Short mmCIF file of C-alpha atoms in Angstrom, two decimals:
data_model
loop_
_atom_site.label_atom_id
_atom_site.label_comp_id
_atom_site.label_asym_id
_atom_site.label_seq_id
_atom_site.Cartn_x
_atom_site.Cartn_y
_atom_site.Cartn_z
CA MET A 286 -10.11 -139.45 28.46
CA VAL A 287 -8.10 -137.24 25.72
CA ASN A 288 -5.58 -134.66 27.80
CA MET A 289 -5.51 -131.72 26.34
CA LYS A 290 -1.88 -130.07 28.22
CA ILE A 291 0.27 -132.69 27.59
CA PRO A 292 2.15 -131.39 25.33
CA ARG A 293 4.38 -133.72 22.55
CA HIS A 294 6.83 -136.03 23.84
CA PRO A 295 10.56 -135.51 21.89
CA MET A 296 11.68 -138.34 21.24
CA PRO A 297 14.95 -139.47 23.02
CA ALA A 298 18.25 -140.11 20.61
CA GLN A 299 22.19 -140.74 21.19
CA GLU A 300 23.89 -136.88 21.62
CA PRO A 301 25.21 -136.09 18.27
CA GLU A 302 28.98 -135.52 19.26
CA VAL A 303 28.74 -139.36 20.78
CA ARG A 304 26.00 -140.73 17.96
CA ASN A 305 28.17 -139.09 15.13
CA LYS A 306 31.00 -141.26 16.01
CA ASN A 307 28.76 -144.98 15.89
CA PHE A 308 26.83 -147.24 13.65
CA LYS A 309 23.84 -147.80 16.82
CA GLU A 310 20.28 -146.20 16.29
CA VAL A 311 20.33 -142.53 16.47
CA THR A 312 16.49 -142.12 18.39
CA LEU A 313 16.24 -144.37 21.49
CA GLY A 314 12.54 -145.72 21.05
CA TYR A 315 9.61 -144.01 23.80
CA THR A 316 9.70 -146.01 27.51
CA ALA A 317 5.56 -147.04 27.46
CA GLU A 318 4.75 -144.14 30.22
CA MET A 319 5.90 -141.96 27.46
CA ALA A 320 3.90 -144.17 24.50
CA VAL A 321 0.53 -143.71 26.47
CA GLU A 322 0.72 -140.33 27.67
CA GLU A 323 1.59 -139.72 23.43
CA ALA A 324 -1.74 -142.00 23.46
CA GLN A 325 -3.75 -139.61 25.66
CA ARG A 326 -3.22 -135.80 23.41
CA CYS A 327 -4.98 -138.71 20.58
CA LEU A 328 -8.73 -136.78 20.30
CA ASN A 329 -9.71 -140.17 18.36
CA CYS A 330 -11.66 -138.02 15.54
CA LYS A 331 -15.00 -138.78 14.25
CA ASN A 332 -13.98 -139.35 10.77
CA LYS A 333 -9.91 -140.12 11.93
CA PRO A 334 -8.14 -137.95 8.86
CA CYS A 335 -5.24 -139.01 10.01
CA ILE A 336 -6.04 -142.72 7.48
CA GLY A 337 -6.71 -140.56 4.56
CA GLY A 338 -3.37 -139.49 5.07
CA CYS A 339 -1.68 -143.19 5.51
CA PRO A 340 -0.34 -145.28 1.93
CA VAL A 341 -1.40 -148.71 3.47
CA ARG A 342 -4.78 -147.23 5.80
CA ILE A 343 -3.34 -148.71 9.43
CA HIS A 344 -6.05 -147.85 12.16
CA ILE A 345 -4.69 -145.05 13.67
CA PRO A 346 -6.99 -143.90 16.15
CA ASP A 347 -8.10 -147.35 16.88
CA PHE A 348 -4.38 -148.69 17.66
CA ILE A 349 -3.31 -145.62 19.50
CA ALA A 350 -6.38 -145.93 21.84
CA LYS A 351 -4.63 -149.41 23.15
CA VAL A 352 -2.55 -147.39 23.77
CA ALA A 353 -3.67 -144.59 26.09
CA ALA A 354 -4.85 -147.52 27.71
CA GLY A 355 -1.58 -149.43 28.02
CA GLU A 356 -3.27 -153.09 26.41
CA PHE A 357 0.58 -152.71 23.21
CA GLU A 358 0.13 -155.76 22.30
CA GLU A 359 -4.06 -155.68 21.04
CA ALA A 360 -2.34 -151.74 19.41
CA TYR A 361 -0.21 -154.25 17.34
CA GLN A 362 -2.57 -156.63 16.32
CA ILE A 363 -4.30 -153.72 15.05
CA ILE A 364 -1.71 -152.21 13.32
CA GLN A 365 -1.06 -155.40 11.63
CA LYS A 366 -3.93 -156.14 9.72
CA THR A 367 -2.71 -152.82 7.08
CA SER A 368 0.90 -152.89 8.04
CA SER A 369 3.16 -156.18 7.17
CA LEU A 370 6.72 -153.80 8.10
CA PRO A 371 5.12 -151.49 11.63
CA ALA A 372 8.68 -152.25 13.34
CA VAL A 373 10.65 -150.27 9.61
CA CYS A 374 7.15 -148.13 9.17
CA GLY A 375 8.15 -146.17 12.88
CA ARG A 376 10.91 -145.25 12.15
CA VAL A 377 11.33 -144.22 8.15
CA CYS A 378 7.91 -142.91 6.78
CA PRO A 379 7.52 -139.64 6.99
CA GLN A 380 4.94 -139.07 8.86
CA GLU A 381 4.90 -135.25 9.20
CA THR A 382 3.71 -135.04 5.89
CA GLN A 383 1.46 -138.43 5.72
CA CYS A 384 -1.01 -139.10 8.63
CA GLU A 385 0.87 -136.12 11.49
CA GLN A 386 -0.77 -133.12 8.72
CA LYS A 387 -3.92 -135.04 8.98
CA CYS A 388 -4.05 -134.98 12.57
CA VAL A 389 -6.90 -132.15 13.96
CA ARG A 390 -4.06 -131.89 16.92
CA GLY A 391 -1.16 -130.79 14.49
CA ILE A 392 -3.74 -127.47 13.77
CA LYS A 393 -3.73 -125.28 16.94
CA GLY A 394 -0.32 -126.99 18.45
CA GLU A 395 1.64 -130.28 17.24
CA ALA A 396 -0.31 -133.25 15.95
CA VAL A 397 0.16 -137.08 18.09
CA ALA A 398 3.55 -138.05 17.56
CA ILE A 399 1.64 -141.43 15.30
CA GLY A 400 5.36 -143.16 14.10
CA ARG A 401 6.45 -142.71 17.50
CA LEU A 402 4.00 -144.83 19.02
CA GLU A 403 3.79 -147.28 15.91
CA ARG A 404 7.20 -147.53 16.07
CA PHE A 405 6.89 -148.43 20.37
CA VAL A 406 3.88 -150.82 19.49
CA ALA A 407 5.86 -152.85 16.92
CA ASP A 408 9.14 -152.68 18.97
CA TRP A 409 6.31 -153.92 21.90
CA HIS A 410 4.89 -157.12 20.00
CA ILE A 411 9.46 -157.99 19.35
CA GLU A 412 10.23 -157.98 22.90
CA HIS A 413 7.69 -158.80 24.40
CA SER A 414 5.51 -161.56 22.16
CA CYS A 415 7.10 -164.94 20.88
CA ASP A 416 3.24 -165.65 18.98
CA LEU A 417 4.41 -165.74 15.27
CA PRO A 418 1.75 -165.11 12.42
CA VAL A 419 -1.45 -167.37 12.23
CA LYS A 420 -0.59 -169.17 8.52
CA ALA A 421 -3.46 -168.74 5.96
CA ALA A 422 -4.78 -171.96 4.72
CA PRO A 423 -4.18 -172.33 1.24
CA ASN A 424 -6.31 -171.19 -2.13
CA GLY A 425 -4.05 -173.32 -4.38
CA HIS A 426 -2.72 -170.53 -5.81
CA LYS A 427 1.16 -169.58 -7.26
CA VAL A 428 2.15 -165.56 -7.00
CA ALA A 429 5.58 -164.81 -7.19
CA VAL A 430 6.40 -161.64 -6.51
CA VAL A 431 9.84 -159.95 -8.52
CA GLY A 432 12.68 -157.61 -5.32
CA SER A 433 11.88 -158.43 -1.65
CA GLY A 434 11.87 -154.08 -0.49
CA PRO A 435 8.86 -152.01 1.10
CA ALA A 436 6.78 -153.32 -2.31
CA GLY A 437 7.68 -157.31 -3.04
CA LEU A 438 7.33 -157.61 0.97
CA THR A 439 4.15 -156.09 1.35
CA CYS A 440 2.33 -157.61 -2.28
CA ALA A 441 4.16 -161.13 -0.56
CA GLY A 442 2.62 -160.90 3.19
CA ASP A 443 -0.64 -159.33 1.97
CA LEU A 444 -0.77 -162.54 -0.85
CA ALA A 445 -0.01 -164.92 1.65
CA LYS A 446 -3.05 -163.56 4.20
CA ARG A 447 -5.44 -164.10 1.58
CA GLY A 448 -4.02 -168.08 1.18
CA TYR A 449 -1.31 -167.51 -2.06
CA ASP A 450 1.60 -169.59 -2.54
CA VAL A 451 4.04 -167.04 -2.50
CA THR A 452 7.70 -167.64 -3.28
CA VAL A 453 10.32 -163.88 -2.97
CA PHE A 454 12.59 -163.95 -5.94
CA GLU A 455 15.51 -161.18 -4.20
CA ALA A 456 19.24 -160.49 -6.55
CA LEU A 457 21.28 -160.04 -3.69
CA HIS A 458 22.14 -162.35 -0.92
CA LEU A 459 20.01 -160.65 1.72
CA ALA A 460 15.67 -159.81 1.72
CA GLY A 461 15.26 -156.48 2.26
CA GLY A 462 15.80 -154.31 -0.36
CA VAL A 463 16.53 -151.50 0.58
CA LEU A 464 15.95 -151.56 3.46
CA VAL A 465 19.16 -153.40 3.82
CA TYR A 466 21.24 -152.26 1.57
CA GLY A 467 19.92 -148.30 1.73
CA ILE A 468 19.45 -147.51 4.64
CA PRO A 469 21.91 -146.64 7.83
CA GLU A 470 21.86 -149.51 10.69
CA PHE A 471 21.61 -145.27 12.71
CA ARG A 472 18.02 -144.67 11.40
CA LEU A 473 17.10 -148.78 10.72
CA PRO A 474 18.63 -151.95 12.74
CA LYS A 475 18.84 -154.38 9.88
CA SER A 476 17.69 -156.88 12.86
CA ILE A 477 14.07 -155.37 12.97
CA VAL A 478 13.79 -155.50 9.04
CA GLU A 479 14.94 -159.53 9.67
CA LYS A 480 12.29 -159.93 12.24
CA GLU A 481 9.73 -158.58 9.93
CA ILE A 482 10.73 -160.88 7.37
CA ASP A 483 10.52 -163.90 10.33
CA ASN A 484 7.08 -162.54 10.61
CA LEU A 485 6.38 -162.84 6.66
CA LYS A 486 7.75 -165.73 6.59
CA ALA A 487 5.58 -167.24 9.30
CA LEU A 488 2.72 -166.51 7.05
CA GLY A 489 4.10 -169.55 4.50
CA VAL A 490 6.73 -167.03 2.12
CA LYS A 491 9.17 -168.18 0.29
CA VAL A 492 11.82 -165.53 0.14
CA GLU A 493 14.86 -166.77 -2.79
CA THR A 494 18.37 -164.53 -2.11
CA ASN A 495 20.56 -164.48 -5.50
CA MET A 496 18.14 -164.71 -8.08
CA VAL A 497 18.63 -161.67 -11.16
CA ILE A 498 15.29 -162.24 -12.27
CA GLY A 499 15.84 -161.29 -15.86
CA LYS A 500 19.46 -163.19 -15.49
CA VAL A 501 19.01 -166.03 -13.37
CA LEU A 502 15.04 -166.37 -14.28
CA SER A 503 12.73 -164.80 -17.08
CA VAL A 504 9.24 -163.20 -15.85
CA ASP A 505 8.01 -165.17 -19.13
CA GLU A 506 9.66 -168.45 -17.75
CA LEU A 507 7.98 -167.43 -14.49
CA LEU A 508 4.36 -167.06 -15.55
CA ASP A 509 5.15 -169.95 -18.47
CA GLU A 510 7.24 -172.62 -16.88
CA TYR A 511 7.15 -172.61 -13.64
CA GLY A 512 3.47 -172.29 -12.65
CA PHE A 513 3.28 -169.07 -11.76
CA GLU A 514 -0.57 -167.39 -12.00
CA SER A 515 0.55 -163.29 -11.94
CA VAL A 516 3.30 -161.97 -11.69
CA PHE A 517 4.72 -158.22 -9.17
CA ILE A 518 7.72 -156.66 -10.53
CA GLY A 519 9.20 -154.54 -6.85
CA SER A 520 12.47 -154.95 -8.40
CA GLY A 521 13.30 -150.76 -7.13
CA ALA A 522 15.26 -148.64 -8.61
CA GLY A 523 19.10 -149.22 -7.90
CA LEU A 524 20.49 -147.61 -10.96
CA PRO A 525 22.03 -144.36 -10.12
CA ARG A 526 22.26 -141.60 -12.12
CA PHE A 527 25.49 -138.75 -12.23
CA MET A 528 25.37 -135.69 -14.07
CA ASN A 529 28.31 -135.86 -16.63
CA ILE A 530 30.58 -133.56 -15.24
CA PRO A 531 34.49 -133.38 -15.94
CA GLY A 532 36.22 -135.79 -13.59
CA GLU A 533 33.53 -137.93 -12.35
CA ASN A 534 35.18 -141.55 -13.13
CA LEU A 535 38.25 -141.07 -10.47
CA LYS A 536 38.72 -143.04 -8.39
CA SER A 537 36.82 -141.63 -5.21
CA VAL A 538 33.74 -140.08 -6.65
CA TYR A 539 30.69 -142.88 -5.46
CA SER A 540 27.46 -142.88 -6.62
CA ALA A 541 25.45 -143.20 -3.01
CA ASN A 542 24.28 -146.57 -3.82
CA GLU A 543 27.14 -148.30 -4.15
CA PHE A 544 28.67 -146.27 -1.54
CA LEU A 545 25.59 -146.72 0.96
CA THR A 546 25.44 -150.52 -0.04
CA ARG A 547 29.26 -151.36 0.30
CA VAL A 548 28.17 -149.47 3.93
CA ASN A 549 25.15 -150.81 5.09
CA LEU A 550 24.78 -153.76 3.43
CA MET A 551 28.32 -155.40 3.13
CA LYS A 552 28.70 -153.60 7.02
CA ALA A 553 32.85 -151.65 5.56
CA TYR A 554 32.19 -149.78 8.17
CA LYS A 555 33.67 -152.84 10.93
CA ASP A 556 37.33 -153.95 10.33
CA ASP A 557 36.82 -156.92 9.13
CA ALA A 558 34.89 -156.02 6.20
CA ARG A 559 35.11 -157.94 2.70
CA THR A 560 33.87 -155.35 0.95
CA PRO A 561 36.05 -152.31 2.27
CA VAL A 562 35.15 -148.08 1.29
CA LEU A 563 37.30 -145.15 1.75
CA HIS A 564 37.83 -143.95 5.01
CA SER A 565 38.13 -139.89 3.29
CA ARG A 566 39.22 -136.62 5.85
CA LYS A 567 37.16 -134.55 3.92
CA VAL A 568 33.35 -135.22 2.34
CA VAL A 569 31.62 -134.29 -1.05
CA VAL A 570 27.99 -135.36 -0.25
CA VAL A 571 25.70 -133.81 -3.76
CA GLY A 572 22.29 -133.85 -3.61
CA GLY A 573 19.68 -132.95 -0.79
CA GLY A 574 17.00 -136.17 -0.28
CA ASN A 575 17.42 -138.79 2.64
CA VAL A 576 19.77 -141.18 0.48
CA ALA A 577 22.22 -137.39 0.95
CA MET A 578 21.71 -137.08 4.98
CA ASP A 579 21.76 -140.74 4.37
CA ALA A 580 25.27 -140.54 2.49
CA ALA A 581 26.88 -137.63 4.32
CA ARG A 582 26.38 -139.57 8.03
CA CYS A 583 27.82 -142.50 7.91
CA ALA A 584 30.78 -140.53 5.83
CA LYS A 585 31.12 -138.55 9.22
CA ARG A 586 30.52 -141.79 11.03
CA LEU A 587 33.57 -143.53 8.72
CA GLY A 588 36.01 -140.92 10.55
CA ALA A 589 36.29 -137.18 7.76
CA GLU A 590 36.92 -135.05 9.47
CA GLU A 591 35.24 -132.28 7.52
CA VAL A 592 30.98 -133.45 5.33
CA HIS A 593 29.26 -131.23 3.04
CA ILE A 594 26.48 -131.10 1.31
CA VAL A 595 25.70 -129.50 -1.75
CA TYR A 596 22.83 -128.44 -2.83
CA ARG A 597 21.36 -126.27 -5.57
CA ARG A 598 18.54 -124.80 -4.47
CA SER A 599 17.98 -123.53 -1.00
CA ALA A 600 17.12 -125.24 2.41
CA ALA A 601 13.62 -124.21 1.38
CA GLU A 602 13.58 -126.52 -1.24
CA LEU A 603 15.65 -129.27 0.79
CA PRO A 604 13.50 -133.11 -0.14
CA ALA A 605 14.41 -134.24 3.01
CA ARG A 606 12.48 -135.10 5.73
CA LYS A 607 12.68 -132.05 8.81
CA GLU A 608 13.90 -134.41 10.77
CA GLU A 609 17.00 -136.21 9.11
CA VAL A 610 18.16 -132.44 8.52
CA GLU A 611 17.86 -131.98 11.60
CA HIS A 612 20.02 -135.19 12.87
CA ALA A 613 22.72 -134.44 9.99
CA GLU A 614 23.58 -130.26 10.82
CA GLU A 615 23.83 -131.65 14.67
CA GLU A 616 25.64 -134.45 14.06
CA GLY A 617 28.70 -132.14 12.14
CA ILE A 618 27.35 -131.50 8.24
CA VAL A 619 28.41 -128.52 6.29
CA PHE A 620 25.57 -127.81 4.40
CA GLN A 621 26.28 -125.67 1.28
CA PHE A 622 22.85 -124.39 -0.77
CA LEU A 623 22.93 -122.35 -4.00
CA THR A 624 25.62 -124.17 -5.17
CA ASN A 625 26.70 -126.30 -8.46
CA PRO A 626 28.90 -128.85 -8.12
CA THR A 627 30.79 -128.22 -12.39
CA ALA A 628 33.56 -130.40 -12.55
CA VAL A 629 35.99 -133.22 -10.00
CA LEU A 630 39.30 -131.78 -9.48
CA GLU A 631 41.58 -134.99 -9.74
CA GLY A 632 44.85 -135.38 -7.45
CA GLU A 633 47.69 -138.06 -7.05
CA ASN A 634 46.71 -141.76 -8.40
CA GLY A 635 43.47 -140.38 -9.99
CA MET A 636 41.88 -139.71 -6.59
CA VAL A 637 39.84 -136.51 -5.79
CA ALA A 638 41.57 -133.64 -4.85
CA GLY A 639 38.21 -131.70 -4.77
CA ILE A 640 35.58 -130.55 -6.28
CA ARG A 641 34.79 -127.10 -8.66
CA CYS A 642 30.88 -125.72 -7.72
CA ILE A 643 29.13 -122.62 -8.76
CA ARG A 644 27.04 -120.40 -6.92
CA MET A 645 23.44 -120.45 -7.72
CA GLU A 646 19.53 -118.37 -7.22
CA LEU A 647 16.39 -119.02 -7.40
CA GLY A 648 15.09 -118.24 -10.62
CA GLU A 649 11.39 -119.26 -12.14
CA PRO A 650 9.64 -122.54 -11.62
CA ASP A 651 10.15 -125.20 -12.51
CA ALA A 652 7.84 -128.07 -14.11
CA SER A 653 7.75 -129.12 -10.44
CA GLY A 654 6.31 -126.10 -9.63
CA ARG A 655 9.89 -125.36 -7.45
CA ARG A 656 11.79 -121.90 -8.64
CA ARG A 657 14.83 -123.21 -11.40
CA PRO A 658 18.33 -122.68 -9.68
CA VAL A 659 19.94 -120.12 -12.77
CA PRO A 660 24.63 -120.17 -11.88
CA VAL A 661 24.80 -116.60 -11.33
CA GLU A 662 28.62 -115.78 -14.13
CA GLY A 663 31.34 -115.30 -12.60
CA SER A 664 30.93 -117.12 -9.05
CA ASP A 665 33.20 -120.61 -9.10
CA PHE A 666 35.07 -121.50 -6.27
CA THR A 667 36.70 -124.91 -5.04
CA ILE A 668 35.22 -127.16 -2.27
CA GLU A 669 39.41 -129.38 -1.15
CA CYS A 670 37.96 -133.28 -0.74
CA ASP A 671 39.59 -135.91 -1.13
CA CYS A 672 35.80 -137.72 -1.60
CA VAL A 673 32.17 -137.26 -4.13
CA ILE A 674 29.34 -139.11 -3.07
CA MET A 675 26.95 -138.55 -6.22
CA ALA A 676 23.22 -138.50 -4.65
CA LEU A 677 21.10 -137.72 -6.81
CA GLY A 678 18.46 -140.33 -7.85
CA THR A 679 18.08 -143.81 -9.85
CA SER A 680 15.99 -144.81 -12.31
CA PRO A 681 14.64 -148.67 -12.37
CA ASN A 682 17.39 -151.27 -14.57
CA PRO A 683 16.36 -152.04 -17.73
CA LEU A 684 17.66 -156.11 -17.55
CA ILE A 685 13.66 -156.22 -16.38
CA LYS A 686 11.96 -154.51 -19.66
CA ASN A 687 14.91 -155.92 -20.89
CA THR A 688 14.16 -159.83 -21.66
CA THR A 689 10.10 -159.73 -20.37
CA LYS A 690 7.99 -159.42 -23.34
CA GLY A 691 5.12 -157.23 -23.77
CA LEU A 692 6.22 -155.15 -20.68
CA GLU A 693 6.48 -151.30 -21.54
CA THR A 694 7.40 -148.89 -19.78
CA GLN A 695 8.82 -144.63 -19.59
CA LYS A 696 11.71 -143.37 -21.31
CA TRP A 697 13.70 -143.40 -18.30
CA GLY A 698 12.94 -146.28 -17.86
CA GLY A 699 10.06 -147.42 -15.25
CA ILE A 700 8.13 -150.12 -15.76
CA ILE A 701 3.61 -148.81 -17.19
CA ALA A 702 1.12 -149.07 -14.22
CA ASP A 703 -2.35 -148.18 -13.65
CA GLU A 704 -3.28 -147.66 -11.14
CA HIS A 705 -4.00 -151.17 -9.53
CA GLY A 706 0.05 -151.85 -10.76
CA ALA A 707 -1.81 -153.85 -13.55
CA THR A 708 1.25 -153.45 -16.42
CA SER A 709 1.14 -153.87 -19.90
CA ARG A 710 1.61 -157.60 -19.75
CA GLU A 711 -1.47 -159.64 -18.57
CA GLY A 712 -0.77 -161.86 -15.78
CA VAL A 713 2.24 -159.28 -14.81
CA PHE A 714 2.03 -156.49 -12.00
CA ALA A 715 4.76 -153.41 -10.68
CA GLY A 716 4.47 -151.06 -8.14
CA GLY A 717 6.56 -148.89 -6.13
CA ASP A 718 10.05 -146.82 -7.44
CA ALA A 719 10.37 -149.54 -10.30
CA VAL A 720 7.09 -147.35 -11.64
CA THR A 721 7.54 -144.08 -10.22
CA GLY A 722 11.13 -143.72 -9.75
CA ALA A 723 13.09 -143.61 -6.17
CA ALA A 724 10.51 -142.03 -3.35
CA THR A 725 9.33 -142.92 0.08
CA VAL A 726 9.39 -146.36 1.71
CA ILE A 727 5.93 -145.97 2.79
CA LEU A 728 4.79 -145.58 -0.99
CA ALA A 729 5.95 -148.33 -1.69
CA MET A 730 4.36 -151.00 0.84
CA GLY A 731 1.04 -148.87 -0.28
CA ALA A 732 1.36 -149.92 -4.07
CA GLY A 733 2.48 -153.33 -3.32
CA LYS A 734 -0.84 -153.90 -0.84
CA THR A 735 -2.66 -151.75 -3.51
CA ALA A 736 -1.35 -154.95 -6.02
CA ALA A 737 -1.57 -157.51 -3.99
CA GLU A 738 -5.25 -156.54 -4.23
CA ALA A 739 -5.80 -156.63 -7.68
CA ILE A 740 -3.67 -159.83 -8.48
CA ASP A 741 -6.39 -161.39 -6.02
CA GLU A 742 -8.88 -159.94 -7.87
CA TYR A 743 -6.70 -160.71 -10.89
CA ILE A 744 -7.01 -164.72 -10.39
CA ARG A 745 -10.56 -164.51 -9.34
CA ALA A 746 -11.70 -163.65 -11.95
CA LYS A 747 -9.67 -166.24 -13.49
CA LYS A 748 -11.22 -169.58 -12.02
CA ALA A 749 -14.53 -168.56 -11.56
#
């Protein structure tokens, strides 16, 4: 029975002044009692609008009903039918703008905490179940997947469930893509990613690491010489952008991509790390997305006394998740809104001494619909710092584009693909950040799922 009196359960978390000094997971997860009570808030609507807000179309009311009944493993089995990475999505998916935004209970109150329930169910399964997924009967067809991020892993998992022989080619030494190099341990423990990948391997997915497609092998070779009937490109968008302002080449200026890779993948926060990172006193992070929040919060945990986020628009335009912004503020991150850098200032030995900025005001809307920031004349000022991290977005690396025959791309580097993921090269499909530019994990997963369906139809049509 639906309980209309229970308020939405808050998520237990480490205290801010404790967690901003460690890399342990910030949020602690629901207890079983919390999960059951939260699930009992679900109205089990006839039209199920929440499903329409989910890019991978999880059967949300069905799994929540199982949680309400205390049937946690049954709830997990429902989720895993459509999602290859439930423990990941429960942590980093922006549910507040997707499934929870569609929740009817959110019209006059707070939406059901769908993401927190998904995390609880996935974590419960990891802790209590020893059963691995059952491998499907092979169908005799081979597919290659380039990139082991959320798009690639989802595509690989969905194809493996259909009986395909799938090999994932990953450029780095660990599988997971942005899940391991981009998202900090305190938001997404790497042990969780590893377990999700182990489940895919149990389905028969093979993972080849240290395989830079376009260098070691090309997409053309995968198709023409190695017997793959189709290739899915989910190589992400790992090429960082800069502002092209004076001083960006100084020693202590990072792209957020490099900074987070050193911290997350190479464990630079550990004393014995082989790949170090500067432990700076005052850090400025330029940007307002989730990556900027991650970089700022990592810098704080590395011991910085002050960390500033500089963003050229107002707080209302911040693209980062509300929860991540709130966590950053609680942890002592200072926000400088309507502020734009104009130069990085040089100190001793080619290191950063500060960053020169100018105040902004919002003018007329630009192409994105947001009001365009314009400089306020005479408002220049300097922020003292010894490290600057540019979190301005990323674009796809041109390596695959430059080594694949007939593969059309956008001027900015994104692969051109239709709504099913099909590219201009027959048999080659693409999705996720390699097509759209930097976006969310769940949107990349949705693209991988769509492409898997299209690849299955493509190969079946060729066979017929």
